[in-house]
Coordinates of C-alpha atoms in Angstrom, one line a residue:
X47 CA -21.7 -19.2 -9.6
X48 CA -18.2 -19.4 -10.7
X49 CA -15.9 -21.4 -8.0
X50 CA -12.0 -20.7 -8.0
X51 CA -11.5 -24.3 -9.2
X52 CA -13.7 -24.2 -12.0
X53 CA -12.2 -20.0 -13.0
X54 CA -8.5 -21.5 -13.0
X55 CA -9.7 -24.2 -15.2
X56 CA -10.9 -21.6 -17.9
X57 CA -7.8 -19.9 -19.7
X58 CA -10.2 -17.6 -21.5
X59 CA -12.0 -16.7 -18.0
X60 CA -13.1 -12.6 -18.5
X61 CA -12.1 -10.2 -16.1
X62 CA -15.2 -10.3 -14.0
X63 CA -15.1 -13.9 -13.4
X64 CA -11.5 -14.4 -12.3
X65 CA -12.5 -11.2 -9.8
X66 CA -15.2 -13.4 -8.5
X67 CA -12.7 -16.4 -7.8
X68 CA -10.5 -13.6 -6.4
X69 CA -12.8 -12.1 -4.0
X70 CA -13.7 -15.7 -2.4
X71 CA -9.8 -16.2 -0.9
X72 CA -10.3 -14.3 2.3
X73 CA -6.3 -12.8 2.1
X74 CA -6.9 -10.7 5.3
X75 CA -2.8 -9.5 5.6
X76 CA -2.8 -11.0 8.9
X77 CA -3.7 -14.3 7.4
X78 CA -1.8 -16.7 4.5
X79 CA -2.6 -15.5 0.9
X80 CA -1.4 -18.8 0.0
X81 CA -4.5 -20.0 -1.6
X82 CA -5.3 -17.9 -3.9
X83 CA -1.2 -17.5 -4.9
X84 CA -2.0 -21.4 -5.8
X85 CA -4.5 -20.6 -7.7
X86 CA -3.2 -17.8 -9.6
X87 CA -0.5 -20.1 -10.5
X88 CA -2.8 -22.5 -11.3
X89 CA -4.6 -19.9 -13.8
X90 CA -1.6 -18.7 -15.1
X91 CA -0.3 -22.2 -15.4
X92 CA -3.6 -23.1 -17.6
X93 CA -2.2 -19.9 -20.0
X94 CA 1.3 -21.5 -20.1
X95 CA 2.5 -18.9 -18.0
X96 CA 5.3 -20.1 -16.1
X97 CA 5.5 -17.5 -12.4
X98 CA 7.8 -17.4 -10.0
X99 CA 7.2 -17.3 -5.5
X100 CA 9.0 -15.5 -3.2
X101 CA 8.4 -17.0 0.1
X102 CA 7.8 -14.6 3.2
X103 CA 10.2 -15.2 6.4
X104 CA 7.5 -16.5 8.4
X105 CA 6.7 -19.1 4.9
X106 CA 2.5 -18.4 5.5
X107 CA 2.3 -15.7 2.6
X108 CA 4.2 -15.1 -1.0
X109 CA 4.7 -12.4 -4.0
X110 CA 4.1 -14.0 -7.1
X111 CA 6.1 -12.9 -10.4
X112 CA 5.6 -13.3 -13.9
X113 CA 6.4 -12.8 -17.7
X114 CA 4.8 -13.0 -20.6
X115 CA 6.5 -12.1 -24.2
X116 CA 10.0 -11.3 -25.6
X117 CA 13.5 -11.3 -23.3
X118 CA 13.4 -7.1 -24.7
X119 CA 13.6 -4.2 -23.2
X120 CA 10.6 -1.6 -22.6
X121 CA 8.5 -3.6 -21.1
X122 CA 5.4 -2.8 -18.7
X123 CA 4.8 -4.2 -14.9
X124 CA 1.7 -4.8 -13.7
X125 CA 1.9 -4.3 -10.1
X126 CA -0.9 -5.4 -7.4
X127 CA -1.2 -6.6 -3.6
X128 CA -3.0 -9.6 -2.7
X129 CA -3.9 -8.8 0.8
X130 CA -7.2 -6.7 2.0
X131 CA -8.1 -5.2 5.3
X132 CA -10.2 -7.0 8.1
X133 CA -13.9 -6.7 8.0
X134 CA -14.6 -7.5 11.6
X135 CA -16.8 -5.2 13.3
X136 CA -18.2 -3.7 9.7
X137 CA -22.2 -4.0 9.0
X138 CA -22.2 -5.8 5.8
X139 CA -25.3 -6.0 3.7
X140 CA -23.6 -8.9 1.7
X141 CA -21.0 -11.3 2.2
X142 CA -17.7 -9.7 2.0
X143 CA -16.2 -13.2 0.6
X144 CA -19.2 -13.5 -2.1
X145 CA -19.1 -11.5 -5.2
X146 CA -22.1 -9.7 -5.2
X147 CA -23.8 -7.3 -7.9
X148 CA -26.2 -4.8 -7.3
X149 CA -27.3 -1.5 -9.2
X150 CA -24.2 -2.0 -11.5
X151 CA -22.0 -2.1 -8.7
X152 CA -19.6 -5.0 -7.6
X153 CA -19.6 -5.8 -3.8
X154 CA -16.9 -7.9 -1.9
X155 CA -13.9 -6.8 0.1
X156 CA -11.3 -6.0 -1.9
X157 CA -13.5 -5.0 -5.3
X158 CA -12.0 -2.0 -5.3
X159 CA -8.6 -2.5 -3.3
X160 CA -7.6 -3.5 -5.2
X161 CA -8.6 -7.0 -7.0
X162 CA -10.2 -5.6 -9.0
X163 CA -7.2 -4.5 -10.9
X164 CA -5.5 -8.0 -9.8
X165 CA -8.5 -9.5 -12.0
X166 CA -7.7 -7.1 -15.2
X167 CA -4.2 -7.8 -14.5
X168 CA -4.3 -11.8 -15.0
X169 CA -6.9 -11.4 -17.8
X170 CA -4.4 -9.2 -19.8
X171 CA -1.4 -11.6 -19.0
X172 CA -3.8 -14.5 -20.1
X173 CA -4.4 -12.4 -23.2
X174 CA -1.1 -11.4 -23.8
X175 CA -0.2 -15.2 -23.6
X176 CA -2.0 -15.1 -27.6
X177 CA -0.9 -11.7 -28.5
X178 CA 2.8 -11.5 -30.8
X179 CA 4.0 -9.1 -28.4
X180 CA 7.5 -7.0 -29.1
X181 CA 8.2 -6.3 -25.5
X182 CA 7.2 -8.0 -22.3
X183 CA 4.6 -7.4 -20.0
X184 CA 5.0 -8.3 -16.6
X185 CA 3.1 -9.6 -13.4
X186 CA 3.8 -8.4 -9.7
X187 CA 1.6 -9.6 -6.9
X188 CA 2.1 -8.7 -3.2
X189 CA 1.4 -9.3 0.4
X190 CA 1.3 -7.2 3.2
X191 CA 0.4 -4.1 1.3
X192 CA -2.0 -2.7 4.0
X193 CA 0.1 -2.9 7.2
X194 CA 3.1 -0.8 5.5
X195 CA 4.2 -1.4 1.7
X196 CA 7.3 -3.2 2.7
X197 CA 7.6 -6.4 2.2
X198 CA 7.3 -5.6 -1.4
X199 CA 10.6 -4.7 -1.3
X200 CA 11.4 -8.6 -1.5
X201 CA 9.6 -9.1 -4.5
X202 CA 11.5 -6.5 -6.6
X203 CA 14.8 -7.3 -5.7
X204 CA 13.5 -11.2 -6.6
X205 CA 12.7 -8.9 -9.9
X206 CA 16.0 -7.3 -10.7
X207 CA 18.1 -10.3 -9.3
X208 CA 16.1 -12.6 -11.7
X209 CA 16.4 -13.7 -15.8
X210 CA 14.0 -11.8 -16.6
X211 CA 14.7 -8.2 -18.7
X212 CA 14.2 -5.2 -15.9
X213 CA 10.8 -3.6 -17.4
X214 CA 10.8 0.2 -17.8
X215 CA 7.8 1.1 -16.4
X216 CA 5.4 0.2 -13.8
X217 CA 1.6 0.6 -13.5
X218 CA 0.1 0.2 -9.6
X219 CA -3.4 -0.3 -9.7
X220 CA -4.5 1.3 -7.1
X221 CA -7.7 2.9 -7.4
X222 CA -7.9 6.3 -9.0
X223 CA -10.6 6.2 -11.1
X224 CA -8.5 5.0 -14.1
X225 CA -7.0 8.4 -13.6
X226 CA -3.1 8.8 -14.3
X227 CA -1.7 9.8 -10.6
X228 CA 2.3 10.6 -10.7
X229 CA 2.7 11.1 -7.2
X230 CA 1.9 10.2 -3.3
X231 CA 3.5 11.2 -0.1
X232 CA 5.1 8.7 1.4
X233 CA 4.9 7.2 4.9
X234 CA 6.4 6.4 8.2
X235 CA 5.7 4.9 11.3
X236 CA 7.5 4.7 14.5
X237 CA 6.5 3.1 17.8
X238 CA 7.3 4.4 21.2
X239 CA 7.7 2.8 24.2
X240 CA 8.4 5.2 27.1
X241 CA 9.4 3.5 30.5
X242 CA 8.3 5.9 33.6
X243 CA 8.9 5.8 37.2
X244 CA 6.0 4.8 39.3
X245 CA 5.7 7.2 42.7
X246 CA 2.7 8.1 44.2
X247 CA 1.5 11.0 42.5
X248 CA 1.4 13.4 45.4
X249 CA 5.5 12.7 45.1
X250 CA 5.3 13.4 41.4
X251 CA 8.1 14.9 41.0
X252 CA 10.4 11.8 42.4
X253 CA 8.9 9.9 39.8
X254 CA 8.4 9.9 36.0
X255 CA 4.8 9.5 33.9
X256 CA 5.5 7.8 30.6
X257 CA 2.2 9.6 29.7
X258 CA 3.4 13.0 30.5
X259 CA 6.7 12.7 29.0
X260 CA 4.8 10.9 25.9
X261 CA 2.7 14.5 25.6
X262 CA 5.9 16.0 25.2
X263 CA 6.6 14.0 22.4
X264 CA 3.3 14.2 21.0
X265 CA 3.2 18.0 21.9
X266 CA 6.5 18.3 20.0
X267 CA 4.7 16.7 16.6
X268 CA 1.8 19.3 16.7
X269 CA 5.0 22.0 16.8
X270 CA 6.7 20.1 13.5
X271 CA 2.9 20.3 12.3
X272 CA 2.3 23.7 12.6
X273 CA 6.3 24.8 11.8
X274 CA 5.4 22.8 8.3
X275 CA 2.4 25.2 7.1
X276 CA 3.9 27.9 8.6
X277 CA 6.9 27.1 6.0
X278 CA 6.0 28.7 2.7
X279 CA 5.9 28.6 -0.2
X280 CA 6.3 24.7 -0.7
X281 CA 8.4 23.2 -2.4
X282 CA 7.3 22.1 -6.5
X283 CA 6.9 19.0 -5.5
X284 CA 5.0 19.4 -2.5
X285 CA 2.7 22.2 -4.2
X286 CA 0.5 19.5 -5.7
X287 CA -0.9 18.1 -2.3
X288 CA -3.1 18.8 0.2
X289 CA -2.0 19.9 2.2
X290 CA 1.0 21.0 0.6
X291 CA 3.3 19.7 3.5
X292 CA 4.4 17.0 5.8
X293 CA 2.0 15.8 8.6
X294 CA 3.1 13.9 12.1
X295 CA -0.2 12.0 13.7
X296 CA -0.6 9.9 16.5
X297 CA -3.7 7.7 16.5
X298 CA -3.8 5.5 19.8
X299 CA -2.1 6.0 22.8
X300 CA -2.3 3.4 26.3
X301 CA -0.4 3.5 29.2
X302 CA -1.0 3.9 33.1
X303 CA -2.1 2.2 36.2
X304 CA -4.1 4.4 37.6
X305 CA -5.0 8.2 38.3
X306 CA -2.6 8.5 41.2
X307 CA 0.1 6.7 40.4
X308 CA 2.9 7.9 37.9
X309 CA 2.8 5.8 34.8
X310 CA 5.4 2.9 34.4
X311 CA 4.9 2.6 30.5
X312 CA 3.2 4.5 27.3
X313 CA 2.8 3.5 24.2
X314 CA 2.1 4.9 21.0
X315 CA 3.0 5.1 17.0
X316 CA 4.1 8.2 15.0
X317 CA 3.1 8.4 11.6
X318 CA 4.4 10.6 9.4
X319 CA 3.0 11.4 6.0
X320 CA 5.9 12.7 4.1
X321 CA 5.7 15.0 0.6
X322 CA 8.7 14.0 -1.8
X323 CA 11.6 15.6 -1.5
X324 CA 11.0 16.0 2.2
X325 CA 13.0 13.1 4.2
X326 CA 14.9 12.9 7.6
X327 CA 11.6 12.8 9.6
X328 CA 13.8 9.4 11.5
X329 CA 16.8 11.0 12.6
X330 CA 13.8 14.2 13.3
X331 CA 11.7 12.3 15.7
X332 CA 15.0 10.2 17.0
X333 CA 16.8 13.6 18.5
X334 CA 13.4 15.1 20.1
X335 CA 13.3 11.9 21.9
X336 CA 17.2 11.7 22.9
X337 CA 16.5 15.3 24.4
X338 CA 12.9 14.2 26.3
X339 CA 15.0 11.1 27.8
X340 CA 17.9 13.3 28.9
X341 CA 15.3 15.5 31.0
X342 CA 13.7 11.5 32.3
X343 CA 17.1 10.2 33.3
X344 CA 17.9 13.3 35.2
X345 CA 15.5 12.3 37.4
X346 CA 15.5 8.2 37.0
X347 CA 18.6 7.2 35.1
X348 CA 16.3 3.8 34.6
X349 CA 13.9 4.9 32.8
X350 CA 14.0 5.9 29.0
X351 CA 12.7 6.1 25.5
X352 CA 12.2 2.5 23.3
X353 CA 11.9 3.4 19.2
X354 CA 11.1 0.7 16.5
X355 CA 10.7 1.3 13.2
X356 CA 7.2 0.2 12.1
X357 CA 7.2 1.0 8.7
X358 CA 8.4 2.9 5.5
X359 CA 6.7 3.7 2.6
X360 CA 8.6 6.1 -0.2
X361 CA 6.8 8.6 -1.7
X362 CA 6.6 8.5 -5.5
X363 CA 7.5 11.4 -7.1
X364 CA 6.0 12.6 -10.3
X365 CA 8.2 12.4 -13.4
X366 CA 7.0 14.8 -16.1
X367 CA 7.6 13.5 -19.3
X368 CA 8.6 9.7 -17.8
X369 CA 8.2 6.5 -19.7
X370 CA 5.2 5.5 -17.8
X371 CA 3.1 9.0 -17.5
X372 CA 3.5 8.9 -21.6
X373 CA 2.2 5.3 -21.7
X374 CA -0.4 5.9 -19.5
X375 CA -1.6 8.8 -20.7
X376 CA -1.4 7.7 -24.4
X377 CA -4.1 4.2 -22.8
X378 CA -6.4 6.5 -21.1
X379 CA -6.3 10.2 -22.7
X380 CA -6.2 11.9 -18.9
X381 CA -3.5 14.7 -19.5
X382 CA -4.5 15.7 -15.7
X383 CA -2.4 16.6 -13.1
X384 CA -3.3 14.3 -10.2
X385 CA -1.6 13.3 -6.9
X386 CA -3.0 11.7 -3.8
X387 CA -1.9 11.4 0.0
X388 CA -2.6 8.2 0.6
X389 CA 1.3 5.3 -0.1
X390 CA 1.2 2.8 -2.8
X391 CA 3.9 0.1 -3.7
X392 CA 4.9 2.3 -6.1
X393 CA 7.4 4.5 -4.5
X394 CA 9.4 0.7 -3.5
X395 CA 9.2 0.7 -7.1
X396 CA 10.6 4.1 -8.2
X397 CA 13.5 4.0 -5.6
X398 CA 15.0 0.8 -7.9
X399 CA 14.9 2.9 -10.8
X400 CA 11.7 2.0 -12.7
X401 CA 9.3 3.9 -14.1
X402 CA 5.9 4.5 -12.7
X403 CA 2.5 5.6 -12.3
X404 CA -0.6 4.8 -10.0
X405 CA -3.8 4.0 -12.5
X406 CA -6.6 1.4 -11.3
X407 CA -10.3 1.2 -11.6
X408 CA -12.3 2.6 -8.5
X409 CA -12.5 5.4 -6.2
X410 CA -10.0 5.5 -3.2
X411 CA -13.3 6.2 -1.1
X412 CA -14.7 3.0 -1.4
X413 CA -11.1 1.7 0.2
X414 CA -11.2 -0.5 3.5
X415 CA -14.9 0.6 3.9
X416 CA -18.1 -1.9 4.9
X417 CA -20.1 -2.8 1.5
X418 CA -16.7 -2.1 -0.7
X419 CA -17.6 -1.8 -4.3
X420 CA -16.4 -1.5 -7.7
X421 CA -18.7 -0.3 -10.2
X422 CA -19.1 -2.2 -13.2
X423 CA -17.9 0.8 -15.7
X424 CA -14.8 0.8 -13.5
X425 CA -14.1 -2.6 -14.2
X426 CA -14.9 -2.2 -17.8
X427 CA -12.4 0.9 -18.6
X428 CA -9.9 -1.0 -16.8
X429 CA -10.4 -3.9 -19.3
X430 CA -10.5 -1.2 -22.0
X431 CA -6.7 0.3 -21.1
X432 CA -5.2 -3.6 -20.7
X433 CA -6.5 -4.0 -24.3
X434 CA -4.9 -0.8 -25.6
X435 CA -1.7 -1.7 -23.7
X436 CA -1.4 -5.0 -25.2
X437 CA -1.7 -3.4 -28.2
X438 CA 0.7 -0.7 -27.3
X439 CA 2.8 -4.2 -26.6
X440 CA 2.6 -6.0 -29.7
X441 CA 3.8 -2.3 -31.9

């Protein structure tokens, strides 16, 4: 079996075996990624790649840049997180750290989100380390991709602010089947903390329940719900989606001491999946909450309404005709239409003025799940497409 010491010591490692050194770093978001960002360095190193870290605030995690080629313009990004979800409390047939294969399929957490692409993503750089490239290809690695798509911000300004040419276009491997998706709603997500009144609830109305003002709130997101379907036609850039609007969920709610006694606190996050073009949903969910306080304080001028912003993911619109829909169609010969609702990176991305597409190997469904997989053609078009970019490269 191949061991992360002994893959970062192979410059010419193939795309399944630097997945397999990948796999065994267990970058859990809410833990360090900094050993395998050491050992990607250390790989990239042995290719006579030089990278470049951009530390975290809390210095436990990095983003990891890179170039390889001309100072030119055109060139590509290669964008991926490092970072995977949890696997506690998820029956695994196999260990989740442990690259495993089984009926050509690739198990391990993350196979599919998304190392796998992370893997094709250092092979090609390694590659393109040998290859007399005209324009540049470029490396972005993340953290924190799976609790909101913002910290990546960091790394891009790193990107813009640094020597290196700005790239044109910019391919997130997320997985779609090595399909060429041009769009994805964005995301937001808002906490609320609502600070009640505590009376006896036979005096109810002396006192006031953070949970029953909090189902006004909530009640007032199934109204934006049902005005948004209730609003058509949609707009062309929401027409893609399903649904063709912008969705307000709450997931978990807590709160209250006891059934008769008014509760103190309730807490509880908004999300909001937003279709592009369709923004405001903050300064939306801020003035149905100045309005619930106002009724609260009329009867406890202490209590109120707590907002933090928990995070914000833009959507990526589709550009039709774009740099990186050409390219990407031109590597894999999909001339589909194809959007998805889940956030990507790519959207952080797009907002700076670049370029870009979501293409990776692997089906979304697989994402986050126990016994995450990759199957082995996945990996293998994938490897297929980084071969005809580098060539695309080297024109």
């Amino acid at each position: 079996m191949t061991t992360p010491d002994s893959a970062a010591l192979n410059p010419e490692a193939g795309p399944r075996e630097i997945l397999e050194a990948l796999i065994a770093f267990p970058t859990v978001s809410r833990d360090t990624n900094l050993p395998l960002v050491d050992w990607v360095e250390a790989f990239l190193a042995s290719n006579g790649i030089d990278s470049t870290r951009v530390m975290s605030p809390c210095g436990t995690k990095a983003h990891l840049y890179a170039q390889v080629g001309p100072d030119a313009p055109g060139g590509v990004v290669l964008s991926g997180h490092t970072d995977v979800v949890p696997v506690d409390g998820q029956a695994w047939d196999t260990d989740p750290w442990t690259l495993t294969e089984k009926d050509g399929k690739l198990y391990g957490r993350g196979t599919c989100d998304m190392k796998g692409f992370d893997a094709l993503a250092l092979w090609a750089m390694a590659k393109a380390s040998r290859a007399p490239l005209t324009r540049p290809l470029q490396l972005a690695f993340s953290y924190d991709e799976e609790v909101g798509c913002m910290a990546v911000a960091d790394l891009v300004e790193a990107m813009i602010g640094s020597d290196l040419p700005r790239a044109e276009t910019v391919i997130v491997g997320e997985p779609s089947m090595m399909k060429v998706v041009t769009g994805h709603k964005g995301g937001l997500g808002v906490h609320v903390h609502i600070r009640g009144y505590e009376v006896h609830s036979s005096m109810q109305p002396y006192g006031v329940s953070a949970i029953m003002e909090g189902a006004r709130l909530i009640q007032w997101c199934n109204d934006m719900n049902a005005a948004n379907a209730d609003n058509a036609p949609p707009s062309e850039l929401a027409a893609p989606f399903d649904p063709p609007y912008s969705t307000l969920h709450v997931g978990v709610i807590s709160g209250g001491t006891a059934h008769n006694i008014t509760a103190k606190d309730c807490d509880f996050l908004i999300s909001v999946r937003q279709v592009p073009g369709d923004t405001g949903w903050g300064d939306k969910i801020t003035a149905a909450v100045r309005e619930i306080e106002a009724g609260m304080q009329a009867i406890r001028p202490e209590t109120g309404i707590d907002l933090e912003m928990g995070f914000g993911v833009p959507a990526l619109a589709p550009e039709h005709g774009g740099p990186a829909e050409l390219l990407s169609r031109r590597l894999t010969g999909d001339n589909g239409e194809h959007v998805v609702s889940y956030g990507t990176e790519g959207g952080q991305f797009q907002t700076r003025g670049y370029s870009v597409v979501v293409c990776g190997p692997g089906d979304i469904a697989q994402a986050h799940q126990p016994n995450e997989f990759l199957d082995i053609a996945q990996l293998e078009a994938g490897q297929v497409f980084m071969e005809k970019l580098l060539d695309e490269l080297c024109q």
